[in-house]
Amino acid sequence: MAAFIYHPDYCADIGQHVLQVEKFRKTFERLRAGGIPESAFFEPAEAGDAEVLLIHTKEYLADMRSGVHTERTLPSELPLSPEIIRWVFLSAGGTLRAAREALARGLALNLSGGFHHAFPDCAEGFCYVNDLALAIRVLMAEGAISRAAVIDCDLHQGNGTAVIFRNEENVFTFSIHQESIYPRKRRSDLDIGLADLASDGEYMEKIEAHIPRILDGHRPELVIYQAGADPYMDDQLGTLKLSKEGLRRRDDFILAQCRQRSIPAAGTLGGGYARNPEDTLDIHVQTAMAFWEA
C-alpha cells in the first residue's frame, strides 16, 4: 500500500502567483473524500539545516533563513518569509519522508515537492530547496541506498538536479521536457527535449523506449519520480499537448516498471499551471491514484 505525505502548512501564502499552492491542500482533500484512509497519510518534519547543507551552500542557506531577499534568493520569483521557508523546508522533509516510506513499502508520494530548479548556491524558478536531491543525498549519507535515479517528467527540465548530480555516477538523472522553453538547459545523464505541440503518442513512445533501459542499465535502489502536471495540453507555461489520459498512462507505465523490478519509487507532484485550476487538480489526483493502485 502506498503512503502519502502531507502537511497543512504546505499551503503558504505566496500572494497572487501562477503557482497555486492551494492545490496541495485540495489534492489531499480530494483523496480523503475519495476514500483513501487517514492511515495512508503521514506528516513530515522540516528538513534540518544539516540535511539542506548536503546539497546547498552555507551562504545560500543563511540567505534563506534571513528572510531578506539577496541575489541568491531573488531568482526564486517567490516572496521570502518565515511562513514560506517553513513550507519549503517541510516540502523537502516531505520528499525525504516519501523516500523513506518507499524504501519500507515500495511506493510513496509527497503531495508537494519537486523543486528541481534550485541550484547548490541559489534559487531559481519557484524553487528554493531541491528536495529531490536532498532525499537522495540524505539516504546515501545514511547508507540506506548507494544508487538512485531521478525520473523527471515535468514540463521544464530539471536543471538544478542535473547540476547537483553532474559528477555522481551513482545517481542517474533523466529529464523529458519541452525543449524550447525555460530553463536554460543543463546536461542530465539523459535529456529528451520535446518539440512544441508534442502529444500523447510521441511522449509515450519516448517514455516506453527509455525508462526500462534506465532501470535495467543503472539498477537504482530508489527512484525519485517527478510527475508534473504541466505537460498538459492547456497549461499556461507550455505548449505540449498531453491529455489527462496520456498523463495517467505515463504514471501507470513508470510505476509498473519500478514495481516489476522491485525498485522503490518516491514521487513528487511537481508543476501544474492549467488555465482551469481544476484540471491541474485532476491530474495531481490521478497521479496519486496511480500510486495507490500500482
Tab-separated table of C-alpha atoms in Angstrom:
chain	number	residue	atom	x	y	z
A	1	MET	CA	0.000	0.000	0.000
A	2	ALA	CA	1.389	3.397	-0.985
A	3	ALA	CA	1.936	6.152	1.555
A	4	PHE	CA	1.086	9.822	1.063
A	5	ILE	CA	2.978	12.660	2.718
A	6	TYR	CA	1.096	15.851	3.503
A	7	HIS	CA	1.167	18.750	5.956
A	8	PRO	CA	-1.392	21.573	6.315
A	9	ASP	CA	1.452	24.088	6.205
A	10	TYR	CA	2.173	23.161	2.586
A	11	CYS	CA	-0.283	25.974	1.798
A	12	ALA	CA	1.867	29.031	2.470
A	13	ASP	CA	0.714	32.488	1.410
A	14	ILE	CA	2.734	33.454	-1.680
A	15	GLY	CA	0.257	36.072	-2.899
A	16	GLN	CA	-1.086	36.250	-6.452
A	17	HIS	CA	1.016	33.757	-8.361
A	18	VAL	CA	0.785	31.279	-11.227
A	19	LEU	CA	1.846	28.625	-8.688
A	20	GLN	CA	-1.376	27.984	-6.808
A	21	VAL	CA	-0.237	26.367	-3.603
A	22	GLU	CA	-3.774	25.553	-2.505
A	23	LYS	CA	-3.568	22.643	-4.961
A	24	PHE	CA	-1.641	20.708	-2.306
A	25	ARG	CA	-4.470	21.002	0.213
A	26	LYS	CA	-7.131	20.332	-2.406
A	27	THR	CA	-5.330	17.196	-3.601
A	28	PHE	CA	-5.273	15.913	-0.031
A	29	GLU	CA	-8.968	16.731	0.429
A	30	ARG	CA	-9.946	15.022	-2.832
A	31	LEU	CA	-8.042	11.883	-1.873
A	32	ARG	CA	-9.658	11.693	1.552
A	33	ALA	CA	-13.118	12.344	0.073
A	34	GLY	CA	-12.429	9.629	-2.486
A	35	GLY	CA	-11.867	7.019	0.181
A	36	ILE	CA	-8.119	6.983	0.824
A	37	PRO	CA	-7.934	6.194	4.557
A	38	GLU	CA	-6.359	8.515	7.094
A	39	SER	CA	-3.857	5.771	7.919
A	40	ALA	CA	-2.258	6.199	4.471
A	41	PHE	CA	-1.177	9.794	5.226
A	42	PHE	CA	1.918	10.875	7.142
A	43	GLU	CA	3.092	14.321	8.203
A	44	PRO	CA	6.710	15.247	7.513
A	45	ALA	CA	9.154	17.105	9.693
A	46	GLU	CA	11.023	20.080	8.271
A	47	ALA	CA	14.324	19.240	6.629
A	48	GLY	CA	17.109	20.203	9.023
A	49	ASP	CA	19.903	22.601	8.201
A	50	ALA	CA	22.443	19.753	8.227
A	51	GLU	CA	20.364	17.948	5.608
A	52	VAL	CA	19.973	21.058	3.460
A	53	LEU	CA	23.738	21.607	3.603
A	54	LEU	CA	24.247	18.263	1.859
A	55	ILE	CA	23.080	19.987	-1.341
A	56	HIS	CA	23.160	23.760	-0.753
A	57	THR	CA	25.928	26.137	0.327
A	58	LYS	CA	26.018	27.625	3.804
A	59	GLU	CA	25.824	31.143	2.349
A	60	TYR	CA	22.651	30.329	0.428
A	61	LEU	CA	21.108	28.616	3.456
A	62	ALA	CA	21.857	31.699	5.548
A	63	ASP	CA	20.146	33.896	2.957
A	64	MET	CA	17.022	31.719	3.030
A	65	ARG	CA	16.946	31.783	6.820
A	66	SER	CA	17.436	35.570	6.920
A	67	GLY	CA	14.060	36.315	5.367
A	68	VAL	CA	15.584	39.110	3.266
A	69	HIS	CA	15.972	38.686	-0.477
A	70	THR	CA	19.504	38.583	-1.883
A	71	GLU	CA	20.971	37.830	-5.295
A	72	ARG	CA	20.878	34.160	-4.301
A	73	THR	CA	17.165	34.065	-3.392
A	74	LEU	CA	15.637	36.568	-5.859
A	75	PRO	CA	15.666	34.120	-8.814
A	76	SER	CA	13.033	32.072	-6.957
A	77	GLU	CA	10.397	34.522	-8.219
A	78	LEU	CA	8.663	33.939	-4.885
A	79	PRO	CA	8.353	36.051	-1.750
A	80	LEU	CA	10.600	35.223	1.200
A	81	SER	CA	9.022	34.946	4.639
A	82	PRO	CA	9.164	32.592	7.636
A	83	GLU	CA	5.872	31.026	6.508
A	84	ILE	CA	7.205	30.337	3.022
A	85	ILE	CA	10.503	28.957	4.295
A	86	ARG	CA	8.566	26.640	6.609
A	87	TRP	CA	6.612	25.358	3.561
A	88	VAL	CA	9.850	24.942	1.609
A	89	PHE	CA	11.613	23.023	4.382
A	90	LEU	CA	8.501	20.955	5.129
A	91	SER	CA	8.237	20.066	1.435
A	92	ALA	CA	11.874	18.963	1.421
A	93	GLY	CA	11.241	16.933	4.548
A	94	GLY	CA	8.173	15.530	2.827
A	95	THR	CA	10.133	14.197	-0.116
A	96	LEU	CA	12.671	12.696	2.277
A	97	ARG	CA	9.818	11.064	4.228
A	98	ALA	CA	8.336	9.785	0.956
A	99	ALA	CA	11.691	8.251	0.049
A	100	ARG	CA	11.934	6.555	3.452
A	101	GLU	CA	8.382	5.228	3.141
A	102	ALA	CA	9.101	3.995	-0.390
A	103	LEU	CA	12.088	2.013	0.888
A	104	ALA	CA	9.844	0.479	3.543
A	105	ARG	CA	6.727	-0.245	1.491
A	106	GLY	CA	7.585	0.197	-2.195
A	107	LEU	CA	5.709	3.385	-3.143
A	108	ALA	CA	5.110	6.797	-1.590
A	109	LEU	CA	4.089	10.223	-2.860
A	110	ASN	CA	4.749	13.659	-1.415
A	111	LEU	CA	1.736	15.906	-2.031
A	112	SER	CA	4.146	18.806	-2.585
A	113	GLY	CA	7.774	18.891	-3.681
A	114	GLY	CA	9.518	18.624	-6.999
A	115	PHE	CA	11.540	21.848	-6.697
A	116	HIS	CA	14.054	20.796	-9.315
A	117	HIS	CA	15.306	24.229	-10.423
A	118	ALA	CA	17.133	25.001	-7.166
A	119	PHE	CA	20.919	25.038	-7.591
A	120	PRO	CA	23.535	24.410	-4.907
A	121	ASP	CA	24.140	28.132	-4.388
A	122	CYS	CA	20.896	29.835	-5.427
A	123	ALA	CA	17.174	29.613	-6.004
A	124	GLU	CA	15.505	29.581	-9.387
A	125	GLY	CA	12.059	29.222	-10.921
A	126	PHE	CA	9.769	28.882	-7.845
A	127	CYS	CA	12.345	26.600	-6.180
A	128	TYR	CA	14.352	27.273	-3.015
A	129	VAL	CA	15.438	23.810	-1.808
A	130	ASN	CA	15.992	20.946	-4.244
A	131	ASP	CA	14.051	18.304	-2.352
A	132	LEU	CA	14.691	15.602	-4.969
A	133	ALA	CA	18.437	15.885	-4.467
A	134	LEU	CA	18.122	16.284	-0.706
A	135	ALA	CA	16.268	12.986	-0.301
A	136	ILE	CA	18.885	11.107	-2.290
A	137	ARG	CA	21.866	12.730	-0.576
A	138	VAL	CA	20.498	12.120	2.928
A	139	LEU	CA	19.744	8.453	2.263
A	140	MET	CA	23.147	7.936	0.670
A	141	ALA	CA	24.862	9.626	3.619
A	142	GLU	CA	22.996	7.286	5.961
A	143	GLY	CA	23.984	4.255	3.901
A	144	ALA	CA	20.350	3.386	3.159
A	145	ILE	CA	20.998	3.406	-0.610
A	146	SER	CA	24.047	3.510	-2.839
A	147	ARG	CA	22.416	4.086	-6.247
A	148	ALA	CA	19.437	6.207	-7.278
A	149	ALA	CA	17.694	7.577	-10.353
A	150	VAL	CA	15.678	10.741	-10.880
A	151	ILE	CA	12.926	10.371	-13.470
A	152	ASP	CA	11.753	13.917	-14.137
A	153	CYS	CA	8.626	14.254	-16.266
A	154	ASP	CA	7.862	17.889	-15.538
A	155	LEU	CA	7.237	20.280	-18.445
A	156	HIS	CA	10.510	22.030	-17.592
A	157	GLN	CA	13.947	20.460	-17.494
A	158	GLY	CA	15.274	19.620	-14.044
A	159	ASN	CA	18.271	21.890	-14.457
A	160	GLY	CA	19.170	22.227	-10.783
A	161	THR	CA	19.066	18.484	-10.220
A	162	ALA	CA	21.254	17.943	-13.297
A	163	VAL	CA	23.910	20.299	-11.924
A	164	ILE	CA	23.845	18.846	-8.416
A	165	PHE	CA	24.454	15.292	-9.638
A	166	ARG	CA	26.535	16.006	-12.744
A	167	ASN	CA	29.673	14.334	-11.350
A	168	GLU	CA	27.981	11.490	-9.460
A	169	GLU	CA	27.955	8.169	-11.292
A	170	ASN	CA	25.698	6.595	-8.679
A	171	VAL	CA	22.799	8.965	-9.470
A	172	PHE	CA	21.233	8.821	-12.938
A	173	THR	CA	19.295	11.931	-13.950
A	174	PHE	CA	16.636	11.728	-16.657
A	175	SER	CA	14.504	14.633	-17.843
A	176	ILE	CA	11.802	14.685	-20.522
A	177	HIS	CA	10.593	18.227	-21.140
A	178	GLN	CA	9.609	20.854	-23.692
A	179	GLU	CA	12.875	21.928	-25.304
A	180	SER	CA	12.046	25.464	-26.441
A	181	ILE	CA	11.016	26.977	-23.094
A	182	TYR	CA	12.581	27.865	-19.735
A	183	PRO	CA	15.040	26.956	-18.299
A	184	ARG	CA	18.444	27.288	-19.896
A	185	LYS	CA	19.304	23.628	-20.279
A	186	ARG	CA	21.923	21.880	-18.188
A	187	ARG	CA	23.153	18.419	-19.053
A	188	SER	CA	21.367	15.498	-17.383
A	189	ASP	CA	22.564	11.937	-17.895
A	190	LEU	CA	19.735	11.671	-20.430
A	191	ASP	CA	17.658	14.575	-21.716
A	192	ILE	CA	14.687	14.178	-24.042
A	193	GLY	CA	13.747	17.590	-25.368
A	194	LEU	CA	10.309	17.514	-26.982
A	195	ALA	CA	9.170	19.775	-29.786
A	196	ASP	CA	6.325	22.222	-29.260
A	197	LEU	CA	2.882	20.611	-29.619
A	198	ALA	CA	4.152	17.071	-28.864
A	199	SER	CA	1.205	14.915	-27.823
A	200	ASP	CA	0.439	11.617	-26.079
A	201	GLY	CA	1.770	9.286	-28.755
A	202	GLU	CA	5.200	10.870	-29.148
A	203	TYR	CA	5.553	11.332	-25.410
A	204	MET	CA	4.722	7.744	-24.538
A	205	GLU	CA	6.958	6.430	-27.307
A	206	LYS	CA	9.911	8.144	-25.592
A	207	ILE	CA	8.863	7.034	-22.109
A	208	GLU	CA	8.391	3.421	-23.160
A	209	ALA	CA	11.721	3.363	-25.008
A	210	HIS	CA	13.884	4.883	-22.288
A	211	ILE	CA	12.509	4.095	-18.821
A	212	PRO	CA	13.143	0.315	-18.974
A	213	ARG	CA	16.676	0.938	-20.267
A	214	ILE	CA	17.421	3.354	-17.444
A	215	LEU	CA	16.158	0.998	-14.766
A	216	ASP	CA	17.937	-2.035	-16.215
A	217	GLY	CA	21.153	-0.217	-17.053
A	218	HIS	CA	21.609	1.851	-13.906
A	219	ARG	CA	19.961	-0.553	-11.413
A	220	PRO	CA	18.847	2.105	-8.922
A	221	GLU	CA	17.905	1.169	-5.375
A	222	LEU	CA	15.474	4.112	-5.316
A	223	VAL	CA	13.667	6.109	-7.987
A	224	ILE	CA	12.585	9.681	-7.337
A	225	TYR	CA	9.739	10.325	-9.772
A	226	GLN	CA	8.850	13.942	-10.529
A	227	ALA	CA	5.389	13.534	-12.028
A	228	GLY	CA	4.487	17.049	-13.173
A	229	ALA	CA	1.002	18.050	-14.320
A	230	ASP	CA	2.304	20.787	-16.610
A	231	PRO	CA	2.813	18.795	-19.836
A	232	TYR	CA	-0.988	19.042	-20.002
A	233	MET	CA	-2.442	20.499	-23.207
A	234	ASP	CA	-3.939	23.575	-21.531
A	235	ASP	CA	-1.078	24.541	-19.230
A	236	GLN	CA	-0.228	28.247	-19.134
A	237	LEU	CA	3.558	27.797	-19.188
A	238	GLY	CA	3.998	25.408	-22.104
A	239	THR	CA	2.621	24.169	-25.401
A	240	LEU	CA	2.835	20.402	-25.106
A	241	LYS	CA	-0.444	18.689	-25.896
A	242	LEU	CA	-0.736	15.791	-23.489
A	243	SER	CA	-4.195	14.763	-22.383
A	244	LYS	CA	-5.169	13.754	-18.864
A	245	GLU	CA	-5.444	10.187	-20.126
A	246	GLY	CA	-1.931	10.377	-21.568
A	247	LEU	CA	-0.531	11.643	-18.282
A	248	ARG	CA	-2.207	8.781	-16.413
A	249	ARG	CA	-0.681	6.318	-18.895
A	250	ARG	CA	2.710	7.878	-18.153
A	251	ASP	CA	2.268	7.456	-14.391
A	252	ASP	CA	0.984	3.894	-14.695
A	253	PHE	CA	3.810	2.836	-17.002
A	254	ILE	CA	6.629	4.288	-14.902
A	255	LEU	CA	5.296	2.897	-11.644
A	256	ALA	CA	4.671	-0.509	-13.222
A	257	GLN	CA	8.245	-0.616	-14.488
A	258	CYS	CA	9.525	0.109	-10.984
A	259	ARG	CA	7.209	-2.461	-9.412
A	260	GLN	CA	8.208	-5.156	-11.893
A	261	ARG	CA	11.837	-4.704	-10.831
A	262	SER	CA	11.075	-4.262	-7.109
A	263	ILE	CA	12.575	-0.774	-7.183
A	264	PRO	CA	11.101	1.586	-4.549
A	265	ALA	CA	9.657	4.761	-6.046
A	266	ALA	CA	9.030	8.046	-4.242
A	267	GLY	CA	7.028	10.662	-6.108
A	268	THR	CA	6.565	14.420	-6.090
A	269	LEU	CA	3.692	16.320	-7.703
A	270	GLY	CA	5.863	18.925	-9.447
A	271	GLY	CA	4.470	21.682	-11.641
A	272	GLY	CA	0.964	22.315	-12.904
A	273	TYR	CA	-0.408	25.643	-14.114
A	274	ALA	CA	-3.512	24.842	-16.155
A	275	ARG	CA	-5.773	27.728	-17.127
A	276	ASN	CA	-8.533	25.955	-15.238
A	277	PRO	CA	-7.028	25.049	-11.839
A	278	GLU	CA	-9.398	22.082	-11.605
A	279	ASP	CA	-7.517	20.463	-14.485
A	280	THR	CA	-4.261	20.628	-12.552
A	281	LEU	CA	-6.035	19.197	-9.532
A	282	ASP	CA	-7.498	16.346	-11.600
A	283	ILE	CA	-4.010	15.432	-12.855
A	284	HIS	CA	-2.420	15.522	-9.405
A	285	VAL	CA	-5.212	13.361	-8.003
A	286	GLN	CA	-4.894	10.811	-10.781
A	287	THR	CA	-1.131	10.668	-10.162
A	288	ALA	CA	-1.866	9.912	-6.518
A	289	MET	CA	-4.351	7.233	-7.559
A	290	ALA	CA	-1.728	5.698	-9.845
A	291	PHE	CA	0.489	5.292	-6.776
A	292	TRP	CA	-2.412	3.914	-4.728
A	293	GLU	CA	-3.444	1.397	-7.368
A	294	ALA	CA	0.019	0.301	-8.582
